[in-house]
Coordinates of C-alpha atoms in Angstrom, one line a residue:
Chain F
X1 CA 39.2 134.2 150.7
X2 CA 42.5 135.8 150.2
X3 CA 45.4 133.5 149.2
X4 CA 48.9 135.0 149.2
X5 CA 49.9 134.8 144.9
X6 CA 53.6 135.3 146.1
X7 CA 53.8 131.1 146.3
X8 CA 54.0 131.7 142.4
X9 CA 57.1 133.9 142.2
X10 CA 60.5 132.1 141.4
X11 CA 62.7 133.1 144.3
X12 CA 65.7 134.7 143.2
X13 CA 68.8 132.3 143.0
X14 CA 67.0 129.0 143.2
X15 CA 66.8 126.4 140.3
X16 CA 63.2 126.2 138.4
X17 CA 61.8 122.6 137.3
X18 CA 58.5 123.9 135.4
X19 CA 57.5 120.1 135.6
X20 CA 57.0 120.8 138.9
X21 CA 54.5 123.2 138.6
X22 CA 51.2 122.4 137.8
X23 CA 49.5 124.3 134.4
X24 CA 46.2 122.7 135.9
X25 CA 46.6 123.9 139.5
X26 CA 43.3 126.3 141.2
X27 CA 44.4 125.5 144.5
X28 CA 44.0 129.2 145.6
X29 CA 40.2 128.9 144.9
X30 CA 39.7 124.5 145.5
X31 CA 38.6 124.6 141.7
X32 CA 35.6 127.1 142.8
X33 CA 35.4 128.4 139.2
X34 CA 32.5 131.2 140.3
X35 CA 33.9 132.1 143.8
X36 CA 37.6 132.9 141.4
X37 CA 35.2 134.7 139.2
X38 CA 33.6 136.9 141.5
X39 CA 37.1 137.9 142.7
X40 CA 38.9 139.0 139.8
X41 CA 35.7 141.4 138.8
X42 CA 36.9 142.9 142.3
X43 CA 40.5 142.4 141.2
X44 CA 39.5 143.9 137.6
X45 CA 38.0 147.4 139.6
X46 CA 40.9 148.2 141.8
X47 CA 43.1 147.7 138.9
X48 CA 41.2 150.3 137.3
X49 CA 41.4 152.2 140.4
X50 CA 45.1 152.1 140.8
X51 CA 45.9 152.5 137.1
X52 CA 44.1 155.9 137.5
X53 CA 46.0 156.9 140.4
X54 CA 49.4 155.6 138.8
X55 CA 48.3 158.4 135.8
X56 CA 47.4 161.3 138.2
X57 CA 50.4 160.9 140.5
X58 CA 53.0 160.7 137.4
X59 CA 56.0 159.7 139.4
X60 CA 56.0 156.0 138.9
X61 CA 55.7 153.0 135.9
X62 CA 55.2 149.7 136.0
X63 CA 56.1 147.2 133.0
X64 CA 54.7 143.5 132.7
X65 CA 56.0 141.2 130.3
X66 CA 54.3 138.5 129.0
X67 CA 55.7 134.8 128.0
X68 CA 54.2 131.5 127.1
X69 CA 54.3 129.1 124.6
X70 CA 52.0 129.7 121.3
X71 CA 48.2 129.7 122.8
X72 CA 49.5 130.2 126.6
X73 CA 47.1 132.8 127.1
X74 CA 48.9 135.8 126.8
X75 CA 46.0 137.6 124.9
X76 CA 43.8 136.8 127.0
X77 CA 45.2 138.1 129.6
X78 CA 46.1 141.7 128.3
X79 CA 42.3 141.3 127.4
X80 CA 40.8 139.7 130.6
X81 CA 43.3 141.6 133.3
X82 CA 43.3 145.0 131.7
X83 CA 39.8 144.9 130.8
X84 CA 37.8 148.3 131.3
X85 CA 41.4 150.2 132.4
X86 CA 41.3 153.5 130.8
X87 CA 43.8 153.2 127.7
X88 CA 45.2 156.2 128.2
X89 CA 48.3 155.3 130.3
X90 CA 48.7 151.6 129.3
X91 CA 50.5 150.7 126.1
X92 CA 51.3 147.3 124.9
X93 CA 53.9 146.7 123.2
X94 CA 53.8 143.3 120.6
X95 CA 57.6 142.0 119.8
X96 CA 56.8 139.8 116.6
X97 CA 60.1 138.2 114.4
X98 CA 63.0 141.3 114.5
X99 CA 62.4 143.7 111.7
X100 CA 66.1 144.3 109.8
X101 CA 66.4 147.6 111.4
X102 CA 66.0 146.1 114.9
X103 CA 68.2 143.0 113.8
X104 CA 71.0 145.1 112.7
X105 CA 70.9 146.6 116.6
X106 CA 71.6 145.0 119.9
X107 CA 68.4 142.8 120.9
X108 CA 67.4 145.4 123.6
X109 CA 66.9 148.1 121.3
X110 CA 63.4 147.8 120.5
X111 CA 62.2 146.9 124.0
X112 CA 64.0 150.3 125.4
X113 CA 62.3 152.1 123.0
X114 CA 58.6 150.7 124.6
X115 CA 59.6 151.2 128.5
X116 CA 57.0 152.7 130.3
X117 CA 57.0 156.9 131.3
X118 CA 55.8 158.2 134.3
X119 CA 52.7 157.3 135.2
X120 CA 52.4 154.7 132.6
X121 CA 51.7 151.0 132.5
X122 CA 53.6 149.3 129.9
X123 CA 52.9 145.5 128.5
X124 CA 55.0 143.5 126.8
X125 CA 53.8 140.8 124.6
X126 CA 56.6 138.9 124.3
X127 CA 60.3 140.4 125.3
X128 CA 63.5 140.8 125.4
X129 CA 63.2 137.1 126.5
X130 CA 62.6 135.9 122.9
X131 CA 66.4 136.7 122.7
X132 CA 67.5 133.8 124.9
X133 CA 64.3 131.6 123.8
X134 CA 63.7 131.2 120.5
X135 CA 67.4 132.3 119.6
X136 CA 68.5 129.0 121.6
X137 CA 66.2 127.0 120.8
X138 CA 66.9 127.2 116.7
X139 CA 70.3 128.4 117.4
X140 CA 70.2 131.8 116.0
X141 CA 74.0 132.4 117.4
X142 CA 76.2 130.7 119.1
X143 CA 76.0 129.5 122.9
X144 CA 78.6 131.8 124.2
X145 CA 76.7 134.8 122.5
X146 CA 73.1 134.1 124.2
X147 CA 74.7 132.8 127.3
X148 CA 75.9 136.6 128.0
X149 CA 72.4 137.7 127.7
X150 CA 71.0 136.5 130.9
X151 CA 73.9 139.1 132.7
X152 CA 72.8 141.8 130.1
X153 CA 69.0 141.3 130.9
X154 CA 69.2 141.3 134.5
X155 CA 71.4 144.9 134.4
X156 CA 69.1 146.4 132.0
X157 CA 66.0 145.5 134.4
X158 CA 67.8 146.6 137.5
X159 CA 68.7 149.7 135.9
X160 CA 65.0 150.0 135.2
X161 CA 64.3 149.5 138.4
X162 CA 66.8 151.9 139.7
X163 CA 65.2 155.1 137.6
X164 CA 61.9 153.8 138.7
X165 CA 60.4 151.0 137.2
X166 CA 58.6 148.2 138.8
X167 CA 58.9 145.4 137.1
X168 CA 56.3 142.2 136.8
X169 CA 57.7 139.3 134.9
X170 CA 54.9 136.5 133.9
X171 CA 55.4 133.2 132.6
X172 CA 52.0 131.7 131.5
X173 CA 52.3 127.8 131.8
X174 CA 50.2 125.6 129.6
X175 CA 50.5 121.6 129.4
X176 CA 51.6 120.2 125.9
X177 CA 48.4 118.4 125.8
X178 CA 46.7 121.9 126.5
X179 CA 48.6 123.3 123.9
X180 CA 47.4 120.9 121.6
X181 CA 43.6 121.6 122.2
X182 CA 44.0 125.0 121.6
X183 CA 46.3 124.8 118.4
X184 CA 43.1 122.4 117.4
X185 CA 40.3 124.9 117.7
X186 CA 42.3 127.3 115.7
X187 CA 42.2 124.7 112.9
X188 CA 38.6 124.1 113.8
X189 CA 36.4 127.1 114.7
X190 CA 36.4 129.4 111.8
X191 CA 36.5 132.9 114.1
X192 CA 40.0 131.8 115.5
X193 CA 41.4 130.3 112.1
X194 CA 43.2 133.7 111.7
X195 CA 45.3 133.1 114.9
X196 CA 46.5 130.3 113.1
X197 CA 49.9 129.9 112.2
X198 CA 51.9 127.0 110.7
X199 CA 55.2 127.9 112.3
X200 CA 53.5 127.3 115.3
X201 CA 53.7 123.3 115.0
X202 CA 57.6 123.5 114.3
X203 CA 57.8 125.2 117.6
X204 CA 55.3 122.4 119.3
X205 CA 58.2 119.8 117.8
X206 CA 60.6 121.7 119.9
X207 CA 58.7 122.0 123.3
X208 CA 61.2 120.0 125.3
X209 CA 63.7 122.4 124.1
X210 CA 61.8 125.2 124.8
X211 CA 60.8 124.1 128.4
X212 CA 64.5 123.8 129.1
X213 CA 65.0 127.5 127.9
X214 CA 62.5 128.7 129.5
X215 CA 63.5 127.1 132.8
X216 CA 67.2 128.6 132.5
X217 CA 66.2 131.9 131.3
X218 CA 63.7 132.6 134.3
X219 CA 65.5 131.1 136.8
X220 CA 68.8 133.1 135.8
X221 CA 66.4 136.4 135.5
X222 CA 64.1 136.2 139.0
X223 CA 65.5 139.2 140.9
X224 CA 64.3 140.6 144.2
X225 CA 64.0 144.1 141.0
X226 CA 62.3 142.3 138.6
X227 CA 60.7 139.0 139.4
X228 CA 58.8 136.1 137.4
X229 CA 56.1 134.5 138.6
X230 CA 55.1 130.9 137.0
X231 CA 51.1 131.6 136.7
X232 CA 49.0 128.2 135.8
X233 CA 47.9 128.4 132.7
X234 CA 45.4 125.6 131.6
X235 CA 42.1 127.2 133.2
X236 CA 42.0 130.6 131.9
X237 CA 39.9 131.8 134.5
X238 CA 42.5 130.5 137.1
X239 CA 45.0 131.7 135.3
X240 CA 43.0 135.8 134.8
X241 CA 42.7 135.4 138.7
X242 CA 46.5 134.7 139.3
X243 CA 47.7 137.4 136.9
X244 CA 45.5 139.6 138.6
X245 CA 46.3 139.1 141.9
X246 CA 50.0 139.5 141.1
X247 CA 49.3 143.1 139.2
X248 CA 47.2 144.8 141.9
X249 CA 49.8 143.7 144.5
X250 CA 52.4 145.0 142.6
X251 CA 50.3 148.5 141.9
X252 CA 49.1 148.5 145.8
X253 CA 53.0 148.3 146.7
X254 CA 53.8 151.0 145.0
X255 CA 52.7 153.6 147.7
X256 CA 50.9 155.5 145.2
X257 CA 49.9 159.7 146.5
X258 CA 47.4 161.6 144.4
X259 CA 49.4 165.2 143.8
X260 CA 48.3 167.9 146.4
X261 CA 44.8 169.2 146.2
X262 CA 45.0 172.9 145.1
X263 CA 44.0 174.9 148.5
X264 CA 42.1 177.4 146.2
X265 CA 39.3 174.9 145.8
X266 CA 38.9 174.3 149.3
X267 CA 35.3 174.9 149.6
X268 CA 34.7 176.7 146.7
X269 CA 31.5 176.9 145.4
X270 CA 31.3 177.3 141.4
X271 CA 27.9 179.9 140.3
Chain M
X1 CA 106.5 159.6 112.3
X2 CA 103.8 157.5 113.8
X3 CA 103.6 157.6 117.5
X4 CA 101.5 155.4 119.9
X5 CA 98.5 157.3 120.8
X6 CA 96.6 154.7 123.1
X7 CA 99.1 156.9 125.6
X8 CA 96.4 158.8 126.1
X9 CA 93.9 156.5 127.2
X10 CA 92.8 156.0 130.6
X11 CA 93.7 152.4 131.7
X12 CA 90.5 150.2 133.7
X13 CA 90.8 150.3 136.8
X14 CA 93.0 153.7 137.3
X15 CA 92.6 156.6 139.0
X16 CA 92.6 159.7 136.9
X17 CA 93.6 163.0 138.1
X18 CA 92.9 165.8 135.1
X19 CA 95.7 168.3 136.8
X20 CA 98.1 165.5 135.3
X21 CA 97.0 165.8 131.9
X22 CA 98.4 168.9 129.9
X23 CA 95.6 170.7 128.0
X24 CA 98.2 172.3 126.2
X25 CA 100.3 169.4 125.2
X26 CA 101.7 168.4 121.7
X27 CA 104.5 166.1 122.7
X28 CA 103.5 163.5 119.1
X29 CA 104.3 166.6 117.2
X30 CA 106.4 168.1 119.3
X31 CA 104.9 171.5 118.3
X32 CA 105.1 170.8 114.7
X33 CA 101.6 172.2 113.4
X34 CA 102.8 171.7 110.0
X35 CA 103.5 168.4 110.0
X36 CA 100.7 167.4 112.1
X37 CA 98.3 168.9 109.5
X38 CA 100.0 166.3 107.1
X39 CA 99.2 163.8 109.3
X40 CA 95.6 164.8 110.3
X41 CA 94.8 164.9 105.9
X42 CA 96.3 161.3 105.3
X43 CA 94.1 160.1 108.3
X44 CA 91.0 161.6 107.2
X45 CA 91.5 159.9 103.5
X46 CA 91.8 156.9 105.3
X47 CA 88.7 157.4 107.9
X48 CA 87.1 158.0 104.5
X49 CA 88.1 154.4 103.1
X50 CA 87.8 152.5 106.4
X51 CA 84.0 154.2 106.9
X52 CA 83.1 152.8 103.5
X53 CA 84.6 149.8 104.2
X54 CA 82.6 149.3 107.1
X55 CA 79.2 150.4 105.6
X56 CA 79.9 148.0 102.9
X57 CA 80.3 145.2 105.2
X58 CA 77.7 145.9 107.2
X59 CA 78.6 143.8 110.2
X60 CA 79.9 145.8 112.6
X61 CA 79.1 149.4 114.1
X62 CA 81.2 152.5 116.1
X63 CA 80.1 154.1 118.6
X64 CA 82.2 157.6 119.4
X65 CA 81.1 159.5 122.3
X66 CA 82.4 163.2 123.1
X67 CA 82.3 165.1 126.2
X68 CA 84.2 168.0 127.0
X69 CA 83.1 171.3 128.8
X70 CA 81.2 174.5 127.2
X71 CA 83.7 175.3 124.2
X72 CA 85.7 172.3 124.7
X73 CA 85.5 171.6 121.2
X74 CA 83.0 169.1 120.3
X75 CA 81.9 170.6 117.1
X76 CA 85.1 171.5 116.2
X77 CA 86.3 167.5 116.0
X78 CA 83.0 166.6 114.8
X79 CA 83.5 169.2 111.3
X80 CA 87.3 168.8 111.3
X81 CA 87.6 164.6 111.8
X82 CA 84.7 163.7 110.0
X83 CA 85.0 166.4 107.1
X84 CA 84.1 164.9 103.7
X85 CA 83.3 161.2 104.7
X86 CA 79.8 160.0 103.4
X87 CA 77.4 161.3 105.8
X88 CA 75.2 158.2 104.9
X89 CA 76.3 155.5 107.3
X90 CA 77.9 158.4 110.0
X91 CA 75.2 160.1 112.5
X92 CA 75.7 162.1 114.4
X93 CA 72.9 162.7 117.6
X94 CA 73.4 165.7 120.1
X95 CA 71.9 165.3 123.4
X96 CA 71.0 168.6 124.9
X97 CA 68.8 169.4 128.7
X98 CA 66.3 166.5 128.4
X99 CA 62.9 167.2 126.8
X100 CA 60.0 166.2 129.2
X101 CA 58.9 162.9 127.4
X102 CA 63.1 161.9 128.1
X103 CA 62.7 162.7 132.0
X104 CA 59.7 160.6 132.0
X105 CA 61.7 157.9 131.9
X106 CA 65.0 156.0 132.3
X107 CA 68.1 158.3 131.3
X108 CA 69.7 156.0 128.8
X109 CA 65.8 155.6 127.0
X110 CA 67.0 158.2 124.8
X111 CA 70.5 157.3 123.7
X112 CA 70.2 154.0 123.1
X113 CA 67.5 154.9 120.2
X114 CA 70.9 156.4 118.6
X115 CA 73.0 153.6 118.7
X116 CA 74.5 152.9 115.6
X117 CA 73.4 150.1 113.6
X118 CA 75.1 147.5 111.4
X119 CA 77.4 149.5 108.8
X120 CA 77.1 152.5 110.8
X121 CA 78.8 155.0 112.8
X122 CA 77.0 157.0 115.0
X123 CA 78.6 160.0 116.8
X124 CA 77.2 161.2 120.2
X125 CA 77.7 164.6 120.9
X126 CA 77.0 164.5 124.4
X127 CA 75.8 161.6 126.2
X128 CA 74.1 159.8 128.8
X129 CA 77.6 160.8 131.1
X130 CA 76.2 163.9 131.3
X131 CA 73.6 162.0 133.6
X132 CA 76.7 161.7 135.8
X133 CA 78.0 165.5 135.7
X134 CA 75.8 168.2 135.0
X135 CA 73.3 166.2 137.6
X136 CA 75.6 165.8 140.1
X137 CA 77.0 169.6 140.1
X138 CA 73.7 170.5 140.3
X139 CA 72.5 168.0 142.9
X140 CA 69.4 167.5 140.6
X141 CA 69.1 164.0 141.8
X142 CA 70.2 162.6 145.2
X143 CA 74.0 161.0 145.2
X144 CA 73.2 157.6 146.1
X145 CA 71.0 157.5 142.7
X146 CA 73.4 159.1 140.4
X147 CA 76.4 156.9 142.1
X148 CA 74.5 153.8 140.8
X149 CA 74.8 154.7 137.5
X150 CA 78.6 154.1 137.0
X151 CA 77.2 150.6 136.7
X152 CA 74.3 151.2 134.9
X153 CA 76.7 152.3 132.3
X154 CA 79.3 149.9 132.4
X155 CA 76.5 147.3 131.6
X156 CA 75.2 149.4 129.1
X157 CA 78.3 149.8 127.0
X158 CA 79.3 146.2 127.8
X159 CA 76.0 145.2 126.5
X160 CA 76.8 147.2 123.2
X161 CA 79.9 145.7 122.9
X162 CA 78.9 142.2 123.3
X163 CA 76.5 142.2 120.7
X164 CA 78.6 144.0 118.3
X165 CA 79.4 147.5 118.6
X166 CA 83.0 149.3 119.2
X167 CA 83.1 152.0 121.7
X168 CA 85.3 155.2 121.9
X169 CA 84.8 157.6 123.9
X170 CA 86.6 161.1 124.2
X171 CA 86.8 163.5 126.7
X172 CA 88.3 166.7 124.9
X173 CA 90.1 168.4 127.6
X174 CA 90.9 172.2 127.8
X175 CA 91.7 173.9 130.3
X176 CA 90.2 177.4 131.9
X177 CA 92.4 179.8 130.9
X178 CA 91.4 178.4 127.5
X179 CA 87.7 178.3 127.9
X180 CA 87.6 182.0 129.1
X181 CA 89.6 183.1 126.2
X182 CA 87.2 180.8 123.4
X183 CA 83.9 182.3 126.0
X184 CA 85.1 185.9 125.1
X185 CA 85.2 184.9 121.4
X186 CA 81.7 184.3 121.4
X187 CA 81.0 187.9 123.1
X188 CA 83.5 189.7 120.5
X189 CA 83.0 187.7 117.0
X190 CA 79.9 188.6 115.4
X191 CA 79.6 185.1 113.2
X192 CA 80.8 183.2 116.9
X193 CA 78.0 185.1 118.9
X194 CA 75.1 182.3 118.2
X195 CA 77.2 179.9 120.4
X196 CA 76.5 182.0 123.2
X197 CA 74.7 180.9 126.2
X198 CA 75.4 182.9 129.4
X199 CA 74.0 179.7 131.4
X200 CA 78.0 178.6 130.1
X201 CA 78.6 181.1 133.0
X202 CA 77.2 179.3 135.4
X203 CA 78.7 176.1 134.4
X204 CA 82.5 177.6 134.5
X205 CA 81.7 179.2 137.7
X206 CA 81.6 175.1 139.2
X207 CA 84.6 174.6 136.9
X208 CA 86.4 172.3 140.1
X209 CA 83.5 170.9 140.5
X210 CA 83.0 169.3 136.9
X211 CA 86.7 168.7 136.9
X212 CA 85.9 166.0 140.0
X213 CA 82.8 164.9 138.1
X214 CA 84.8 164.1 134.8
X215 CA 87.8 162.9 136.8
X216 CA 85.3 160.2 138.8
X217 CA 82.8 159.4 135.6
X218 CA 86.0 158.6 133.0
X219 CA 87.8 156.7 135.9
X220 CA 85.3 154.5 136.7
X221 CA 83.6 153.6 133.2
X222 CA 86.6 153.2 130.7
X223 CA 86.9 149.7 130.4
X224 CA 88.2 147.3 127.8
X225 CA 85.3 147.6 126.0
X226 CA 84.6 151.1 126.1
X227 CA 87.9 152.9 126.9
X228 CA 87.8 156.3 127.8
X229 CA 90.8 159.0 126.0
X230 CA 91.7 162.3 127.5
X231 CA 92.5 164.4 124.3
X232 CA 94.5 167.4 125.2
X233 CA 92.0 170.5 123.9
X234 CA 93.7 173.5 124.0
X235 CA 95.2 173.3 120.4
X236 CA 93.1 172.6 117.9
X237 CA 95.3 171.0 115.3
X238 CA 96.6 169.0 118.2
X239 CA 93.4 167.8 119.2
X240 CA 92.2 166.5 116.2
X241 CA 95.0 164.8 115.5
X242 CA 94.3 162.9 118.3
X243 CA 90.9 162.4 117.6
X244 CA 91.7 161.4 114.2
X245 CA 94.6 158.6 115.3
X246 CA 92.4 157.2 118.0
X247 CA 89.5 156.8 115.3
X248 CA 91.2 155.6 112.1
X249 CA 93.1 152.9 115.1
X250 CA 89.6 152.3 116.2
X251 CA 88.8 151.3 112.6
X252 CA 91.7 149.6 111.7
X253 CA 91.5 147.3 114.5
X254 CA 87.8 145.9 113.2
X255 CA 89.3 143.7 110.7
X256 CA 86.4 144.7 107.9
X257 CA 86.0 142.5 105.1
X258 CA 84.1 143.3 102.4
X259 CA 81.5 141.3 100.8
X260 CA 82.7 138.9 98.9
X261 CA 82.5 139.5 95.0
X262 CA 80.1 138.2 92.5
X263 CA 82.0 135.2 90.5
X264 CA 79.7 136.0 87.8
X265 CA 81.3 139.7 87.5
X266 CA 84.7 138.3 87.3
X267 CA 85.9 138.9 84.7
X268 CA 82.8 140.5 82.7
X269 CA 83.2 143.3 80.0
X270 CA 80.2 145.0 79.1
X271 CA 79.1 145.9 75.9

């Protein structure tokens, strides 16, 4: 089975009502939990395979950012996905609150500073994107300011893209009532107690809010250069199978070539 | 006297044509070294006060960016304008040929880890124009990719701006004559001779062509935000008067307010 993954991505231009996406959909796979499974093991080689040739070739980058809500999954994707790639050649990158230096800069500062190089894979854990999320949502400046953000994050990634950087934008999507299972086991089940933060239920309070900023912010950012994809995020399996599929067409688009073999060793024979 | 120096910046929008601009020309002064000199001292006490001022605050930042050709006079503006103001709070960050960790990736990755934060002035000698100059005389990428990056840099600097910083942005102008006699310098002064780089003759043999590079790069990216000055080069004195007005009107127009005081000190005599 072979679904096309590109039914996820948020055409450029068009409005984006998250209610209408399903966190629970596995439609790709009919709910075939093992079948899914089976696939993204294959999906989790290539990966490696490509990642490898990305490294050799040294002409190319790729940068995926990451955003959910609190417990959407995103570490278990850079841990599922990226599972077994050779480290060397992917850096994550983890954007936490802004330290003073980085708050007494413009908000793209510290994300420049992580882009990926040549032949590197780059992962953001959170984004630039927390700069027209969380900054609207608790009104961090005013309107106007963050408004101008969503022309200043679509240059900066086409600019990116322009130098050569391919760009893979996912928005893991969990269900409030998902959310709140999650939230629960950290509370509950003493080995994820330290993910636990109590922030994290202020933001819960605020999920409408945030929904509506995520929805604006995506659907504002979705470029032909740079484009989110809304990846179900209630089954983690489904969701490690959607990600995955997304990443290894974006790495097998990239028309990678392995540098010329050296004719020298045509042949040769070491003694 | 107190004449309006924003005549030499270029408008947004215009056309600029470099033969138009006198290298030579000291029309403020009319030739008066003397009482330019004057001048050039009172403004430097006040780029002192006003660069204090704005540390204090620590609101807003400037961004100053010079170009100008081999022995244009760069350093000479950076020692004579900024001489004696508090070098904490003013940085300066010289961009020379790109190491191979800054090729790796995006060409403004390694300015925009010098902008200037809150409080701060930061001084770029060189630039990410020179992305737009010495790569296009020396075809080292292919023109459709270099021409895209008039608006990588528009949205760059508007970016900056919107989130804070002022941008100035010189273009010391000399002309050839000039250059050859300051070039020779360099050959005949003992104490000048570490300056010398005989790839400079290489440069000043595509003198025309960096003349259409400059006139092209300053035309289209001096905005409102980030206006673009052709300072006339061939007089020192001349220049950084010009330099020095432009700054301390840069300054001036920031409206810095200092913190406000400490009711509890009003007032207060020690013992």
């Amino acid at each position: 089975m072979h679904t096309d993954f590109s039914r996820y991505r948020v055409e450029p231009g068009t409005e984006l009502s998250l209610a209408d996406h399903d966190p629970r959909d596995t439609s790709a796979f009919a709910g075939d939990k093992d079948a899914a499974k089976k696939r993204c093991k294959k999906l989790n080689e290539r990966l490696e395979e490509l990642q490898e040739a990305l490294y050799a070739e040294g002409r190319q980058r790729l940068l995926v950012v990451l955003q959910a809500m609190d417990a959407g999954g995103k570490d278990g994707v850079l841990r599922s996905v990226f599972d077994g790639v050779n480290p060397q050649g992917v850096r994550v990158a983890c954007f936490k609150k802004p330290t003073p230096p980085e708050l007494a800069r413009d908000y793209l500062w510290r994300v420049h500073q992580h882009v990926p190089a040549n032949g590197e894979i780059a992962i953001w854990n959170r984004s630039h994107y927390e700069d027209v999320l969380v900054v609207r949502v608790h009104g961090l400046c005013p309107e106007a300011h963050w408004r101008r953000r969503f022309d200043h994050i679509v240059n900066f990634e086409r600019m990116l893209h322009d130098e050569g950087t391919t760009i893979v934008k996912l928005f893991l999507h969990i269900g409030k009532d998902e959310q709140r299972e999650r939230l629960q086991e950290r509370i509950d089940d003493p080995k994820k107690r330290w993910k636990w933060n109590s922030g994290d239920l202020d933001e819960r309070a605020r999920w409408n809010d945030y929904m509506a900023a995520f929805e604006e912010a995506i659907a504002r950012t979705s470029t032909a250069e740079a484009p989110w994809y809304v990846v179900p995020g209630d089954r983690n399996w489904y969701r490690d199978l959607v990600a995955s599929e997304i990443l290894v067409a974006a790495l097998e688009g990239l028309d990678i070539r392995l540098p010329a073999v050296d004719p020298a060793i045509q042949g040769l024979r070491l003694e």
